[in-house]
Amino acid sequence: MKSGLIIWDWIGTLAKSRSNSTKFFDDALPIVELFDGAYIQAVISKASNPKEREIQIKKSPFAKYMAEVKGVEDKTLDVFTEIMQKYEVSPAQTWVIDDRTRRGITIGNQLKCKTVWLARPKGKYLNETPNAETGQPYKTITSLTELTGLLLL
C-alpha cells in the first residue's frame, strides 16, 4: 500500500531549465526512483504550452515513475485537488514539493497538504521567501536528498 501522494514541480525542482528540460538536477532521478512504490507520484508544471510540456515530461526518464503528468497554464487549487481525488488521497497524505513559494507552496498550504520548499543554493526563486500570503512550508530543504529522512520514516 502506498504511503500517500507526492506532487512534484518540474522546472527548478526536477528539471533545470525551461529551454532545455532534458537536463535534470543530479539529486532528482535517484530520489524519484527511491519513492517509487512507496508513494503515488505526479508532476504539475506551469507552462506557456502545457501540451508540449507534458510531452517533454513523458519523454523524460521520470515518466515511468509518474502516475500523473499535468502541464497547465496556471497552477490552481482545482488541478491539485483533481489529482488527490483521482487517487483517493487526503491532503494530510499529500506532499507538495516546489521551488516557488508563490505557486506550489501556497496551493499546498491552502489545501492543508505537507509542503516542502526546495530552496536550492543559487536557485532562481530564493528571493521568494515564505510570507503571510504563501504560508510557511512544512519543511525547507536545499537538496532533494533531504527528503529521504522526511518521507521514508
XYZ file of C-alpha atoms in Angstrom:
153
model
C 0.000 0.000 0.000
C 1.224 3.482 -0.890
C 2.071 5.939 1.886
C 0.453 8.841 0.049
C 0.996 11.189 -2.857
C 3.929 13.377 -3.885
C 3.160 16.241 -6.257
C 6.372 17.478 -7.837
C 7.052 20.747 -9.603
C 9.054 20.287 -12.826
C 11.274 23.266 -13.712
C 13.568 24.231 -10.848
C 12.718 21.108 -8.852
C 13.412 18.125 -11.122
C 14.424 19.739 -14.450
C 16.998 22.520 -14.676
C 15.565 24.907 -17.266
C 12.597 25.804 -19.434
C 14.642 25.977 -22.624
C 16.103 22.504 -22.187
C 14.033 20.334 -19.924
C 16.224 17.324 -20.694
C 18.821 18.495 -18.179
C 17.993 17.373 -14.680
C 19.330 18.031 -11.221
C 21.687 15.271 -10.067
C 19.582 14.549 -6.972
C 16.248 14.373 -8.827
C 16.026 10.983 -10.535
C 17.557 8.964 -7.665
C 15.004 10.441 -5.232
C 12.053 9.877 -7.553
C 13.230 6.283 -8.072
C 13.596 5.819 -4.310
C 9.970 6.843 -3.707
C 8.652 4.569 -6.448
C 6.385 2.004 -4.829
C 6.169 3.916 -1.554
C 4.217 6.900 -2.956
C 1.990 7.755 -5.864
C 3.917 10.439 -7.748
C 2.681 13.215 -10.011
C 4.104 16.280 -11.756
C 2.279 19.569 -12.223
C 4.162 22.020 -14.418
C 3.160 25.548 -15.361
C 3.992 26.254 -18.996
C 3.031 28.629 -21.774
C 2.462 25.499 -23.898
C 1.067 22.878 -21.488
C 0.731 20.045 -24.036
C 4.345 20.493 -25.167
C 5.494 20.404 -21.536
C 3.552 17.180 -20.944
C 5.269 15.625 -23.962
C 8.690 16.715 -22.623
C 7.988 15.159 -19.237
C 6.558 11.968 -20.749
C 9.759 11.572 -22.818
C 11.944 12.036 -19.728
C 13.386 9.282 -17.530
C 10.933 10.420 -14.813
C 7.829 9.456 -16.795
C 7.733 5.799 -15.751
C 7.510 6.830 -12.082
C 4.692 9.350 -12.520
C 1.073 8.270 -12.197
C 0.028 11.690 -13.452
C 1.678 14.375 -15.614
C -0.088 17.724 -15.907
C 1.088 20.645 -17.997
C -1.014 23.663 -17.051
C -1.202 27.333 -17.960
C -1.574 28.118 -14.274
C -1.287 26.084 -11.096
C -4.643 26.137 -9.319
C -6.315 24.522 -6.335
C -8.528 22.585 -8.758
C -5.586 20.893 -10.524
C -4.096 19.691 -7.235
C -7.492 18.660 -5.845
C -8.333 16.709 -9.019
C -5.191 14.576 -8.644
C -5.774 13.959 -4.922
C -9.375 12.937 -5.600
C -8.450 10.705 -8.532
C -6.043 8.712 -6.346
C -8.234 8.989 -3.220
C -5.508 10.643 -1.158
C -6.241 13.161 1.584
C -4.333 16.438 1.983
C -2.692 15.007 5.120
C -1.223 12.215 2.930
C -0.085 14.592 0.180
C 3.346 16.196 -0.147
C 3.820 19.196 -2.459
C 7.446 19.838 -3.418
C 8.233 23.074 -5.247
C 10.973 25.678 -5.635
C 8.400 28.501 -5.719
C 6.573 29.620 -2.633
C 4.090 31.715 -4.651
C 2.763 28.710 -6.537
C 3.050 25.158 -5.257
C 3.751 26.015 -1.626
C 0.852 28.485 -1.466
C -1.595 26.000 -3.012
C -0.361 23.106 -0.915
C -0.764 25.170 2.241
C -4.268 26.272 1.226
C -5.231 22.618 0.765
C -3.589 21.645 4.103
C -1.019 19.388 2.383
C 2.516 18.929 3.669
C 4.612 21.405 1.713
C 8.342 21.318 1.075
C 10.073 24.413 -0.278
C 13.153 23.444 -2.275
C 15.491 26.412 -1.760
C 18.421 25.193 -3.855
C 21.620 27.231 -3.481
C 21.645 29.701 -6.401
C 18.013 28.804 -7.096
C 16.161 31.265 -9.304
C 13.405 31.908 -6.734
C 15.361 32.075 -3.478
C 14.137 35.660 -3.110
C 10.551 34.331 -2.955
C 10.687 33.620 0.738
C 7.633 32.344 2.602
C 5.384 35.090 3.956
C 1.876 35.628 5.309
C 0.389 35.210 1.815
C 2.173 31.941 0.946
C 2.207 30.487 4.438
C 5.182 28.687 5.909
C 6.224 25.403 4.305
C 6.110 22.285 6.440
C 9.834 21.977 5.699
C 12.511 23.901 3.798
C 15.293 21.917 2.123
C 18.276 22.759 -0.100
C 18.572 19.345 -1.795
C 16.081 16.644 -2.686
C 18.238 14.115 -0.836
C 16.914 15.682 2.394
C 13.519 14.158 1.577
C 14.643 10.638 2.454
C 14.571 11.246 6.198
C 11.339 13.180 5.894
C 9.229 10.891 3.702
C 10.723 7.472 4.440
C 10.065 7.191 8.153
